[in-house]
CSV table of C-alpha atoms in Angstrom, one decimal:
chain,number,residue,atom,x,y,z
A,831,MET,CA,29.2,-1.1,7.1
A,832,ALA,CA,27.8,0.7,3.6
A,833,GLN,CA,29.6,3.3,2.0
A,834,ILE,CA,29.3,4.3,-1.7
A,835,THR,CA,33.0,5.8,-3.4
A,836,VAL,CA,32.5,8.3,-6.3
A,837,ALA,CA,34.0,5.2,-8.8
A,838,GLU,CA,30.6,3.5,-8.0
A,839,VAL,CA,27.8,6.3,-7.8
A,840,LEU,CA,29.6,7.0,-11.3
A,841,VAL,CA,29.3,3.7,-13.0
A,842,LEU,CA,25.8,3.2,-11.9
A,843,LEU,CA,25.7,6.4,-13.3
A,844,ASN,CA,26.8,5.9,-16.9
A,845,GLU,CA,25.0,2.6,-17.2
A,846,HIS,CA,22.0,4.2,-16.4
A,847,ASN,CA,22.9,7.5,-18.5
A,848,LEU,CA,21.8,9.2,-15.5
A,849,LEU,CA,25.1,11.2,-15.4
A,850,LEU,CA,25.1,15.1,-16.9
A,851,GLU,CA,28.4,16.4,-15.5
A,852,SER,CA,30.3,15.8,-12.6
A,853,GLN,CA,32.5,17.8,-11.0
A,854,PHE,CA,35.0,15.8,-8.6
A,855,SER,CA,38.7,15.9,-9.2
A,856,SER,CA,39.4,12.1,-7.8
A,857,SER,CA,36.8,8.8,-7.5
A,858,SER,CA,38.4,7.8,-4.8
A,859,HIS,CA,36.9,9.8,-2.3
A,860,ARG,CA,34.3,7.6,-0.2
A,861,PHE,CA,30.5,8.8,1.2
A,862,ASP,CA,30.4,7.3,4.8
A,863,GLN,CA,26.7,8.5,4.9
A,864,ILE,CA,23.0,9.9,2.1
A,865,ALA,CA,20.6,11.6,2.3
A,866,TYR,CA,17.7,13.6,1.1
A,867,ASN,CA,16.6,15.8,4.2
A,868,SER,CA,19.4,18.1,4.9
A,869,LYS,CA,18.4,17.7,9.2
A,870,LEU,CA,19.3,14.7,9.3
A,871,VAL,CA,23.5,15.5,7.5
A,872,THR,CA,26.3,14.0,9.4
A,873,ASP,CA,29.7,13.8,8.4
A,874,ASN,CA,31.4,12.6,5.0
A,875,CYS,CA,27.3,12.6,2.9
A,876,LEU,CA,25.8,12.5,-0.2
A,877,PHE,CA,22.7,14.8,-0.2
A,878,PHE,CA,20.5,14.6,-2.7
A,879,CYS,CA,18.3,17.9,-3.9
A,880,LYS,CA,14.9,15.8,-4.6
A,881,GLY,CA,11.9,17.9,-3.9
A,882,ASN,CA,10.5,21.2,-3.6
A,883,PHE,CA,14.0,22.2,-3.5
A,884,LYS,CA,15.2,25.3,-1.8
A,885,PRO,CA,19.0,26.3,-1.9
A,886,ALA,CA,18.7,26.5,1.8
A,887,TYR,CA,18.3,23.3,2.0
A,888,LEU,CA,21.6,22.8,-0.2
A,889,ASP,CA,23.6,25.3,2.3
A,890,ASP,CA,22.2,23.6,5.5
A,891,ALA,CA,23.6,19.8,4.4
A,892,GLN,CA,27.6,21.9,3.8
A,893,LYS,CA,27.6,23.0,7.2
A,894,ASN,CA,26.1,19.6,9.1
A,895,GLY,CA,29.4,18.0,7.0
A,896,ALA,CA,27.5,17.5,3.9
A,897,THR,CA,30.9,16.5,1.4
A,898,ALA,CA,28.9,16.3,-2.1
A,899,TYR,CA,25.6,16.5,-3.4
A,900,MET,CA,23.4,15.4,-6.6
A,901,SER,CA,21.2,16.9,-8.3
A,902,GLU,CA,19.4,17.7,-11.6
A,903,LYS,CA,20.4,20.8,-11.3
A,904,ALA,CA,24.3,22.7,-10.6
A,905,TYR,CA,24.4,24.9,-7.8
A,906,ARG,CA,28.0,26.9,-9.0
A,907,ASN,CA,28.1,28.9,-5.3
A,908,ALA,CA,28.5,25.5,-3.9
A,909,ALA,CA,31.4,25.1,-1.8
A,910,ILE,CA,31.5,20.9,-2.6
A,911,PRO,CA,31.4,19.6,-6.2
A,912,GLY,CA,28.2,17.3,-7.1
A,913,PHE,CA,27.0,14.8,-9.2
A,914,ILE,CA,24.1,16.9,-11.9
A,915,VAL,CA,21.8,13.9,-13.5
A,916,THR,CA,18.7,13.9,-15.5
A,917,ASN,CA,16.7,12.5,-13.1
A,918,ILE,CA,17.6,12.4,-9.4
A,919,GLN,CA,14.7,9.9,-8.4
A,920,LYS,CA,15.9,7.0,-11.0
A,921,ALA,CA,20.0,8.5,-9.8
A,922,MET,CA,18.9,8.7,-5.8
A,923,SER,CA,17.1,4.5,-6.1
A,924,LEU,CA,20.4,3.4,-8.0
A,925,VAL,CA,23.0,4.7,-5.9
A,926,SER,CA,20.9,4.0,-2.5
A,927,ALA,CA,20.4,0.5,-3.3
A,928,ALA,CA,23.8,0.4,-4.3
A,929,PHE,CA,25.0,2.3,-0.5
A,930,PHE,CA,23.6,-0.4,1.2
A,931,GLY,CA,25.1,-3.6,-0.2
A,932,PHE,CA,22.0,-4.3,-2.9
A,933,PRO,CA,19.8,-5.3,0.0
A,934,GLN,CA,17.3,-7.6,-2.4
A,935,ASP,CA,18.9,-10.0,-2.8
A,936,LYS,CA,19.8,-11.3,0.5
A,937,LEU,CA,16.2,-10.5,0.9
A,938,PRO,CA,13.3,-12.5,-1.2
A,939,THR,CA,10.5,-10.4,-1.4
A,940,ILE,CA,7.3,-10.2,-2.7
A,941,ALA,CA,5.1,-7.1,-3.1
A,942,TYR,CA,1.5,-7.0,-4.1
A,943,THR,CA,0.3,-3.6,-6.6
A,944,GLY,CA,-3.8,-2.9,-7.0
A,945,THR,CA,-6.5,-0.1,-5.9
A,946,LYS,CA,-7.5,-2.5,-2.9
A,947,GLY,CA,-6.8,-5.1,-1.0
A,948,LYS,CA,-2.7,-4.9,-0.7
A,949,THR,CA,-2.4,-4.1,2.8
A,950,THR,CA,-4.7,-7.2,3.8
A,951,SER,CA,-3.1,-9.7,1.2
A,952,ALA,CA,0.6,-8.4,2.8
A,953,TYR,CA,-0.5,-8.9,6.5
A,954,PHE,CA,-1.9,-12.5,5.3
A,955,THR,CA,1.6,-13.5,3.5
A,956,LYS,CA,3.3,-12.3,6.4
A,957,ALA,CA,0.9,-14.5,9.1
A,958,ILE,CA,1.4,-17.1,6.9
A,959,LEU,CA,6.0,-16.8,6.6
A,960,ASP,CA,5.8,-15.6,9.5
A,961,GLN,CA,4.7,-19.6,10.6
A,962,THR,CA,7.1,-21.0,7.9
A,963,TYR,CA,10.2,-18.8,8.7
A,964,ASP,CA,9.9,-18.1,12.4
A,965,ARG,CA,8.7,-14.7,12.6
A,966,ARG,CA,11.5,-13.9,10.1
A,967,VAL,CA,9.3,-11.7,7.9
A,968,ALA,CA,9.8,-7.9,6.9
A,969,LEU,CA,6.8,-6.2,6.2
A,970,SER,CA,6.7,-2.6,4.2
A,971,SER,CA,3.0,-1.6,3.8
A,972,THR,CA,0.6,1.5,4.5
A,973,ILE,CA,0.1,0.8,7.9
A,974,ASN,CA,2.9,-0.8,9.7
A,975,THR,CA,6.6,-1.2,8.9
A,976,VAL,CA,8.6,-4.4,10.4
A,977,VAL,CA,12.5,-4.7,9.9
A,978,GLY,CA,12.5,-6.6,13.3
A,979,LEU,CA,11.4,-8.9,16.2
A,980,THR,CA,11.6,-6.8,18.5
A,981,SER,CA,9.0,-3.5,19.6
A,982,LYS,CA,10.8,-0.7,18.2
A,983,ASP,CA,12.3,-3.0,14.6
A,984,VAL,CA,7.5,-1.7,13.8
A,985,VAL,CA,7.1,1.9,13.0
A,986,LYS,CA,4.1,3.6,11.9
A,987,SER,CA,4.5,4.2,7.7
A,988,ASN,CA,4.2,7.1,6.7
A,989,LEU,CA,3.2,6.2,2.7
A,990,THR,CA,2.6,3.3,1.5
A,991,THR,CA,5.4,3.0,-0.8
A,992,PRO,CA,8.5,5.1,1.3
A,993,GLU,CA,11.3,6.9,-0.6
A,994,SER,CA,13.8,4.4,-2.3
A,995,LEU,CA,16.7,5.8,0.3
A,996,ASP,CA,14.5,5.1,3.1
A,997,LEU,CA,12.6,1.6,0.7
A,998,PHE,CA,16.6,0.5,1.2
A,999,THR,CA,18.0,1.8,4.5
A,1000,ASN,CA,15.1,-0.4,5.8
A,1001,MET,CA,15.9,-3.4,3.9
A,1002,HIS,CA,19.4,-3.0,4.5
A,1003,GLN,CA,18.1,-3.6,8.9
A,1004,ALA,CA,15.8,-6.2,8.2
A,1005,VAL,CA,18.5,-8.1,6.8
A,1006,GLU,CA,20.7,-7.3,9.4
A,1007,ASN,CA,18.3,-7.9,12.4
A,1008,GLY,CA,18.2,-11.4,10.1
A,1009,MET,CA,15.5,-11.0,8.7
A,1010,SER,CA,13.8,-13.9,5.9
A,1011,HIS,CA,11.7,-12.6,3.8
A,1012,LEU,CA,9.9,-9.0,3.3
A,1013,VAL,CA,6.4,-9.1,1.7
A,1014,MET,CA,6.0,-5.1,0.7
A,1015,GLU,CA,3.3,-2.7,-1.6
A,1016,VAL,CA,3.7,-1.5,-4.2
A,1017,SER,CA,1.9,1.5,-5.3
A,1018,SER,CA,0.9,3.0,-8.4
A,1019,GLN,CA,3.0,6.3,-7.3
A,1020,ALA,CA,5.6,4.5,-6.2
A,1021,TYR,CA,6.8,3.7,-10.2
A,1022,LYS,CA,5.8,7.4,-11.0
A,1023,LYS,CA,7.9,9.0,-9.0
A,1024,ASN,CA,11.3,5.8,-8.8
A,1025,ARG,CA,10.5,5.8,-5.6
A,1026,VAL,CA,11.5,1.5,-6.1
A,1027,TYR,CA,13.8,2.3,-10.2
A,1028,GLY,CA,16.2,-0.7,-10.7
A,1029,LEU,CA,14.2,-3.2,-7.7
A,1030,HIS,CA,13.2,-6.3,-8.8
A,1031,TYR,CA,11.5,-9.3,-7.0
A,1032,ASP,CA,11.0,-12.9,-6.4
A,1033,VAL,CA,7.0,-13.0,-6.9
A,1034,GLY,CA,5.1,-10.0,-8.1
A,1035,VAL,CA,1.6,-9.3,-7.6
A,1036,PHE,CA,-1.2,-7.5,-9.1
A,1037,LEU,CA,-4.4,-7.2,-7.1
A,1038,ASN,CA,-7.0,-5.5,-9.3
A,1039,ILE,CA,-7.8,-2.0,-11.1
A,1040,SER,CA,-10.7,0.7,-10.4
A,1041,PRO,CA,-9.5,4.3,-11.4
A,1042,ASP,CA,-8.0,6.5,-8.2
A,1043,HIS,CA,-5.3,8.1,-7.7
A,1044,ILE,CA,-6.1,10.3,-10.8
A,1045,GLY,CA,-6.0,14.2,-10.5
A,1046,ARG,CA,-4.2,17.0,-10.8
A,1047,ASN,CA,-1.0,15.5,-8.1
A,1048,GLU,CA,-1.4,11.8,-9.2
A,1049,HIS,CA,-1.6,10.7,-12.1
A,1050,PRO,CA,-3.5,12.4,-15.2
A,1051,THR,CA,-5.2,9.5,-16.9
A,1052,PHE,CA,-6.6,5.9,-16.5
A,1053,ALA,CA,-4.2,4.4,-18.7
A,1054,ASP,CA,-0.6,6.3,-17.0
A,1055,TYR,CA,-2.5,4.8,-13.8
A,1056,LEU,CA,-2.1,1.0,-15.0
A,1057,HIS,CA,0.8,1.9,-17.4
A,1058,CYS,CA,2.3,2.1,-13.4
A,1059,LYS,CA,0.3,-0.5,-11.8
A,1060,GLU,CA,1.6,-2.8,-14.7
A,1061,GLN,CA,5.5,-2.0,-14.0
A,1062,LEU,CA,5.7,-4.2,-11.0
A,1063,LEU,CA,4.5,-7.0,-13.5
A,1064,VAL,CA,8.3,-6.2,-15.2
A,1065,ASN,CA,9.8,-6.6,-12.7
A,1066,SER,CA,8.5,-9.2,-11.4
A,1067,ASN,CA,10.8,-13.3,-11.9
A,1068,ILE,CA,7.7,-15.2,-10.8
A,1069,CYS,CA,3.9,-13.0,-11.2
A,1070,ILE,CA,0.2,-13.3,-9.8
A,1071,LEU,CA,-2.7,-12.5,-11.7
A,1072,ASN,CA,-5.9,-12.2,-10.9
A,1073,ALA,CA,-8.5,-13.3,-13.8
A,1074,ASP,CA,-11.5,-11.7,-11.7
A,1075,GLY,CA,-10.3,-8.1,-11.8
A,1076,THR,CA,-10.7,-5.9,-15.7
A,1077,HIS,CA,-8.2,-5.7,-18.4
A,1078,LEU,CA,-6.4,-9.3,-17.6
A,1079,THR,CA,-5.5,-8.6,-21.3
A,1080,ASP,CA,-3.0,-5.7,-20.8
A,1081,ILE,CA,-2.1,-7.1,-17.4
A,1082,PHE,CA,-0.7,-10.7,-19.0
A,1083,TYR,CA,1.1,-9.1,-21.7
A,1084,ALA,CA,2.7,-6.7,-19.4
A,1085,ALA,CA,3.2,-9.9,-17.2
A,1086,LYS,CA,4.7,-12.0,-20.1
A,1087,THR,CA,6.8,-9.1,-21.2
A,1088,THR,CA,9.9,-10.2,-18.9
A,1089,THR,CA,8.3,-13.5,-17.0
A,1090,GLN,CA,7.4,-17.2,-18.6
A,1091,PRO,CA,4.3,-18.4,-19.4
A,1092,GLU,CA,5.0,-21.9,-17.0
A,1093,ASN,CA,5.6,-18.1,-14.4
A,1094,ILE,CA,2.6,-16.8,-14.5
A,1095,PHE,CA,-0.3,-17.3,-12.2
A,1096,ILE,CA,-3.6,-16.5,-13.0
A,1097,TYR,CA,-6.3,-17.8,-10.0
A,1098,GLY,CA,-10.0,-16.9,-10.5
A,1099,ARG,CA,-13.7,-17.2,-7.6
A,1100,ALA,CA,-14.8,-20.8,-9.6
A,1101,SER,CA,-18.3,-18.7,-10.3
A,1102,LYS,CA,-17.5,-15.9,-12.5
A,1103,ASN,CA,-14.6,-17.5,-14.4
A,1104,GLN,CA,-15.2,-17.2,-17.7
A,1105,GLU,CA,-13.9,-18.6,-20.5
A,1106,THR,CA,-11.3,-16.8,-21.5
A,1107,ASP,CA,-7.9,-16.8,-23.7
A,1108,PHE,CA,-6.0,-17.6,-20.1
A,1109,PRO,CA,-7.0,-20.2,-18.4
A,1110,VAL,CA,-8.1,-20.2,-14.7
A,1111,ASP,CA,-4.7,-21.9,-12.5
A,1112,ILE,CA,-6.1,-22.4,-9.3
A,1113,GLU,CA,-10.0,-22.2,-8.6
A,1114,TYR,CA,-11.7,-20.6,-5.3
A,1115,ARG,CA,-14.9,-21.0,-3.7
A,1116,SER,CA,-17.0,-19.6,-1.2
A,1117,LEU,CA,-18.0,-22.1,1.3
A,1118,ALA,CA,-19.2,-20.0,4.4
A,1119,ASP,CA,-19.2,-15.8,5.0
A,1120,SER,CA,-20.6,-14.2,8.0
A,1121,LEU,CA,-20.1,-10.8,9.9
A,1122,THR,CA,-16.7,-12.6,11.1
A,1123,GLU,CA,-15.8,-14.8,9.3
A,1124,ASN,CA,-15.3,-16.4,6.0
A,1125,GLN,CA,-14.0,-20.6,4.8
A,1126,ILE,CA,-13.2,-20.9,0.9
A,1127,GLN,CA,-11.9,-23.8,-0.4
A,1128,ILE,CA,-9.1,-23.6,-3.3
A,1129,THR,CA,-8.8,-25.9,-6.1
A,1130,ALA,CA,-5.3,-26.5,-8.3
A,1131,LYS,CA,-6.8,-26.4,-11.9
A,1132,THR,CA,-3.0,-26.9,-14.2
A,1133,GLU,CA,-0.6,-29.2,-13.2
A,1134,LYS,CA,1.7,-25.8,-12.5
A,1135,ALA,CA,-0.6,-24.5,-10.0
A,1136,LYS,CA,-0.7,-28.7,-8.4
A,1137,ALA,CA,2.9,-28.5,-7.5
A,1138,LEU,CA,1.9,-25.8,-5.0
A,1139,LYS,CA,-0.2,-28.3,-3.5
A,1140,ILE,CA,-2.3,-25.9,-1.4
A,1141,ASP,CA,-6.0,-27.4,-2.1
A,1142,GLY,CA,-7.6,-27.9,0.5
A,1143,VAL,CA,-10.9,-25.7,2.6
A,1144,TYR,CA,-9.5,-22.4,4.4
A,1145,LYS,CA,-11.0,-20.6,7.5
A,1146,ILE,CA,-10.4,-16.6,7.0
A,1147,GLY,CA,-9.8,-14.5,9.9
A,1148,ILE,CA,-11.6,-11.6,8.4
A,1149,PRO,CA,-14.5,-11.1,7.1
A,1150,GLY,CA,-15.5,-9.9,3.6
A,1151,ASP,CA,-16.2,-12.1,0.8
A,1152,TYR,CA,-14.5,-9.1,-1.2
A,1153,ASN,CA,-11.4,-10.8,1.5
A,1154,GLU,CA,-11.2,-14.6,0.2
A,1155,GLY,CA,-9.2,-13.7,-2.9
A,1156,ASN,CA,-7.0,-11.7,-1.3
A,1157,ALA,CA,-6.2,-15.0,0.9
A,1158,VAL,CA,-5.8,-17.0,-2.1
A,1159,ALA,CA,-3.0,-14.6,-3.8
A,1160,ALA,CA,-1.2,-14.5,0.1
A,1161,ALA,CA,-1.8,-19.1,-0.3
A,1162,ILE,CA,-0.3,-19.0,-3.5
A,1163,THR,CA,2.2,-16.9,-2.9
A,1164,SER,CA,3.3,-17.9,0.6
A,1165,ALA,CA,3.3,-21.6,-1.1
A,1166,LEU,CA,5.9,-20.0,-3.1
A,1167,MET,CA,7.6,-19.3,-0.7
A,1168,GLY,CA,7.8,-23.0,0.9
A,1169,ALA,CA,4.8,-22.2,3.2
A,1170,LYS,CA,2.9,-25.6,3.7
A,1171,PRO,CA,-0.4,-25.8,4.4
A,1172,THR,CA,-0.7,-26.7,7.4
A,1173,GLU,CA,1.0,-23.1,7.5
A,1174,ILE,CA,-1.3,-21.4,5.7
A,1175,GLU,CA,-4.2,-22.9,7.3
A,1176,TYR,CA,-2.8,-21.3,10.0
A,1177,GLY,CA,-2.0,-18.1,8.7
A,1178,LEU,CA,-5.2,-17.0,7.3
A,1179,ALA,CA,-6.9,-17.6,10.3
A,1180,ASN,CA,-5.2,-15.5,12.5
A,1181,THR,CA,-4.8,-13.1,10.6
A,1182,THR,CA,-5.6,-9.0,12.1
A,1183,VAL,CA,-4.9,-6.1,10.3
A,1184,PRO,CA,-5.0,-2.9,12.2
A,1185,GLY,CA,-7.8,-0.6,11.4
A,1186,ARG,CA,-9.1,-3.3,8.5
A,1187,MET,CA,-12.5,-5.2,9.7
A,1188,GLU,CA,-12.0,-4.2,12.7
A,1189,ILE,CA,-15.5,-5.5,15.1
A,1190,TYR,CA,-16.3,-3.6,17.9
A,1191,GLN,CA,-20.2,-5.4,19.0
A,1192,THR,CA,-22.7,-3.6,22.1
A,1193,LYS,CA,-25.0,-5.6,23.0
A,1194,THR,CA,-27.5,-3.0,23.1
A,1195,HIS,CA,-27.1,-0.5,20.2
A,1196,GLY,CA,-25.1,-1.8,16.5
A,1197,THR,CA,-22.1,-3.8,15.4
A,1198,VAL,CA,-19.0,-1.4,14.0
A,1199,TYR,CA,-16.3,-1.6,11.8
A,1200,VAL,CA,-13.6,0.9,11.7
A,1201,ASP,CA,-12.4,-0.2,8.0
A,1202,TYR,CA,-9.6,1.4,6.1
A,1203,ALA,CA,-11.9,2.6,3.2
A,1204,HIS,CA,-11.1,5.6,1.1
A,1205,ASN,CA,-12.6,4.8,-2.6
A,1206,TYR,CA,-15.0,3.3,-3.9
A,1207,GLY,CA,-13.7,-0.1,-4.7
A,1208,SER,CA,-12.8,-0.4,-1.8
A,1209,LEU,CA,-15.9,1.3,0.3
A,1210,HIS,CA,-18.6,-0.9,-2.2
A,1211,SER,CA,-17.6,-3.9,-1.1
A,1212,VAL,CA,-17.2,-3.1,2.8
A,1213,LEU,CA,-21.0,-1.6,2.0
A,1214,ASP,CA,-22.2,-4.1,-0.5
A,1215,PHE,CA,-20.8,-7.9,1.9
A,1216,LEU,CA,-22.7,-5.8,5.0
A,1217,LYS,CA,-25.5,-5.3,3.5
A,1218,LYS,CA,-26.0,-9.0,2.5
A,1219,GLN,CA,-25.4,-10.5,5.6
A,1220,ALA,CA,-28.0,-8.2,7.1
A,1221,PRO,CA,-30.5,-6.8,5.0
A,1222,THR,CA,-33.2,-5.6,7.9
A,1223,GLY,CA,-30.2,-3.4,9.8
A,1224,LYS,CA,-29.9,-0.6,8.9
A,1225,VAL,CA,-26.8,0.7,7.1
A,1226,THR,CA,-24.6,3.4,8.5
A,1227,VAL,CA,-21.4,4.9,7.3
A,1228,ILE,CA,-19.3,7.7,8.6
A,1229,THR,CA,-16.3,9.3,5.7
A,1230,GLY,CA,-15.2,11.8,4.9
A,1231,SER,CA,-12.4,12.1,2.0
A,1232,THR,CA,-8.8,13.9,1.2
A,1233,GLY,CA,-8.2,17.0,-0.4
A,1234,ASP,CA,-5.6,17.9,-3.2
A,1235,LYS,CA,-5.5,14.5,-3.6
A,1236,GLY,CA,-7.3,11.8,-5.2
A,1237,ILE,CA,-10.5,13.7,-6.7
A,1238,ASP,CA,-12.0,11.3,-8.9
A,1239,ARG,CA,-12.7,9.6,-5.2
A,1240,ARG,CA,-15.3,11.8,-3.6
A,1241,GLU,CA,-18.0,10.8,-6.3
A,1242,GLY,CA,-16.9,6.7,-6.3
A,1243,LEU,CA,-17.6,7.5,-2.6
A,1244,GLY,CA,-21.1,8.9,-2.9
A,1245,LYS,CA,-22.0,6.6,-5.0
A,1246,ALA,CA,-20.9,3.3,-3.5
A,1247,ILE,CA,-23.6,4.9,0.2
A,1248,ASP,CA,-26.3,5.7,-2.5
A,1249,GLU,CA,-26.1,2.1,-3.5
A,1250,SER,CA,-25.6,0.0,-0.2
A,1251,ALA,CA,-26.4,2.1,2.8
A,1252,ASP,CA,-29.5,3.7,4.8
A,1253,GLN,CA,-27.6,6.4,6.7
A,1254,ALA,CA,-24.4,8.8,6.1
A,1255,TYR,CA,-22.9,11.8,8.3
A,1256,LEU,CA,-19.8,13.1,6.1
A,1257,THR,CA,-16.7,14.8,7.9
A,1258,THR,CA,-13.7,15.6,7.5
A,1259,ASP,CA,-11.0,13.1,6.6
A,1260,ASP,CA,-7.8,14.8,5.4
A,1261,PRO,CA,-8.9,18.5,4.0
A,1262,ALA,CA,-5.4,19.7,3.4
A,1263,THR,CA,-5.7,23.0,2.2
A,1264,GLU,CA,-9.6,22.2,1.1
A,1265,ASP,CA,-12.6,22.9,3.1
A,1266,PRO,CA,-13.7,20.2,4.3
A,1267,LYS,CA,-17.4,20.8,3.8
A,1268,GLN,CA,-16.9,21.3,0.1
A,1269,ILE,CA,-14.6,17.9,0.1
A,1270,ALA,CA,-18.6,16.6,1.2
A,1271,LYS,CA,-20.5,18.8,-0.9
A,1272,GLU,CA,-19.1,16.7,-3.7
A,1273,ILE,CA,-19.5,13.9,-1.9
A,1274,ALA,CA,-23.3,13.7,-1.1
A,1275,ASP,CA,-23.9,15.0,-5.0
A,1276,HIS,CA,-23.7,11.6,-6.1
A,1277,ILE,CA,-26.4,10.4,-3.5
A,1278,ASP,CA,-30.0,10.7,-3.5
A,1279,THR,CA,-30.8,12.3,-0.4
A,1280,SER,CA,-34.3,11.5,-1.1
A,1281,ARG,CA,-33.2,7.9,0.3
A,1282,VAL,CA,-30.1,7.7,2.4
A,1283,ALA,CA,-30.5,10.5,5.0
A,1284,THR,CA,-27.4,12.4,5.0
A,1285,THR,CA,-25.7,14.9,7.4
A,1286,TYR,CA,-22.7,16.9,7.7
A,1287,ILE,CA,-20.7,17.3,10.4
A,1288,PRO,CA,-17.5,18.7,10.3
A,1289,ASP,CA,-16.0,17.1,13.2
A,1290,ARG,CA,-15.2,13.4,12.7
A,1291,LYS,CA,-14.9,12.6,16.8
A,1292,THR,CA,-19.0,14.5,16.8
A,1293,ALA,CA,-20.3,12.2,14.2
A,1294,ILE,CA,-18.7,8.7,14.6
A,1295,THR,CA,-19.9,8.6,18.1
A,1296,LYS,CA,-23.8,10.0,16.9
A,1297,ALA,CA,-23.6,7.2,14.7
A,1298,VAL,CA,-22.5,5.1,17.0
A,1299,THR,CA,-24.5,6.5,20.4
A,1300,GLU,CA,-28.2,6.5,17.6
A,1301,SER,CA,-27.9,3.3,16.3
A,1302,GLN,CA,-30.2,0.3,17.2
A,1303,LYS,CA,-29.8,-3.2,18.1
A,1304,GLY,CA,-29.1,-4.9,14.2
A,1305,ASP,CA,-28.0,-2.2,12.7
A,1306,LEU,CA,-24.1,-2.0,11.2
A,1307,VAL,CA,-22.0,1.2,11.8
A,1308,VAL,CA,-19.2,2.0,8.6
A,1309,VAL,CA,-16.4,4.1,9.8
A,1310,ALA,CA,-14.5,4.2,7.1
A,1311,GLY,CA,-11.2,6.3,5.6
A,1312,LYS,CA,-8.6,6.4,8.5
A,1313,GLY,CA,-8.4,4.1,10.7
A,1314,HIS,CA,-5.9,3.8,12.9
A,1315,ASP,CA,-4.3,7.7,12.0
A,1316,PRO,CA,-3.1,9.3,14.4
A,1317,TYR,CA,-3.4,12.7,12.9
A,1318,GLN,CA,-5.6,14.7,9.9
A,1319,LYS,CA,-3.6,16.7,8.0
A,1320,ILE,CA,-4.9,20.4,7.6
A,1321,ASN,CA,-3.6,23.1,6.7
A,1322,GLY,CA,0.5,21.8,5.9
A,1323,LYS,CA,-0.3,20.5,9.5
A,1324,ASN,CA,-0.7,17.3,10.6
A,1325,VAL,CA,-3.1,17.4,13.6
A,1326,PRO,CA,-3.5,14.7,16.5
A,1327,TYR,CA,-6.3,12.6,16.3
A,1328,GLU,CA,-7.5,10.1,18.6
A,1329,GLY,CA,-8.0,7.6,15.4
A,1330,ASP,CA,-11.1,6.1,14.7
A,1331,ALA,CA,-10.4,2.8,16.2
A,1332,ALA,CA,-9.5,4.7,19.7
A,1333,ILE,CA,-12.4,6.4,19.8
A,1334,VAL,CA,-15.1,3.5,18.7
A,1335,LYS,CA,-12.9,1.3,21.7
A,1336,ASN,CA,-13.6,4.0,23.4
A,1337,LEU,CA,-17.3,4.9,22.9
A,1338,VAL,CA,-18.0,0.9,23.5
A,1339,LYS,CA,-17.0,0.8,26.5
A,1340,GLY,CA,-19.6,3.6,28.1
A,1341,LEU,CA,-21.5,1.3,26.3
């Protein structure tokens, strides 16, 4: 049973220089629950006062059974004692891990970070290791959280990387359910907001980085964004780096601060490898790619890479040449976790990712792709690949952009559309408190509308319907941004939404 005492909490806080004040007369008191949502508090709970906190939340927590609180501020009117700390997010992460008996020690973990490709790489890896470990691989991704083998153990994720308490709750549940490994995505915000403070990974993968998540509510600068992503490598036993990405020197030396060179693996596309200070351990080359699948060859170049025994030809079930690098990363991490080549081969060929390059073919209209692409890097990759595959077909994009965050994405989306699309329908995504028409205008400002036919249609379903029904045989239609999301975030509310994939699926049935 998960529990923690006052004494154990004090040891943790003191070890990390987080404790400012303890209001406890006894150190033997034991907590049976921890929570940061006052509505979820039950008897004998330690309550965390975090985020945009209001004293009324602490009042509710006390009424519901909280026997102590933890906060960066002392609430002298509270009827219960508190731990006053310098950083509530760091403290909550440490206490959550300890409360659940440090589940990370029982769950070998592969962690992915990158501006794009995290989700696809995580799903590739789970598909492979599910063969090796009889489906007992837990997942923490942007799309789903999987902590067991039954349908009730699979839930829709709210964040790419959840709050620390939720993350350790899920890890504990995975251990209780007999899961053998965890594959997870780690966002830059997870480090910025200390959601993974104190967490260490067996294998950490840095896929790539390009400007994203920079704005008033996220990272103030690109340097800050890069620094936060590099923390995953600093906290990993084995590091995997992509030579095809930018800032390799910075990233390599971040990994080297805590990892021996023999435990750093660098992979890259054979045709792109330049002479660098960092020899590539594993090369891959594209043997075939089409609108439905790809085939690659993987070749080990160094002795430590040859020991993985992953040389060979692999079919990839998800189209897009940009997914080839993600597949190689998954092959390397899976081999490090004990996967055989046959298991890697099966997993890469049979991976499906909800909302990632889902293909819907029609008989007399265009082929429709639903993809979660929501920034320059991901949308450029999708459109560039499709345009090369079907140079004579018209490429139409339906997209919008989020409000109140990722402001820089709007310029990037416009540039990606300008480079590779023939037609664009700009529409509503998750506008939050902003005007979706203004967001669309900021995207359109970076599109040459004399060359790319650009229209604003506020209702997303209407925009998708128009694009699909007016497409001709040989055309390609890309519905980007939301995938399977069942709601839109508008003015502080989650407004129900069918989801791009559901809308397209029904449209295609009708056609």
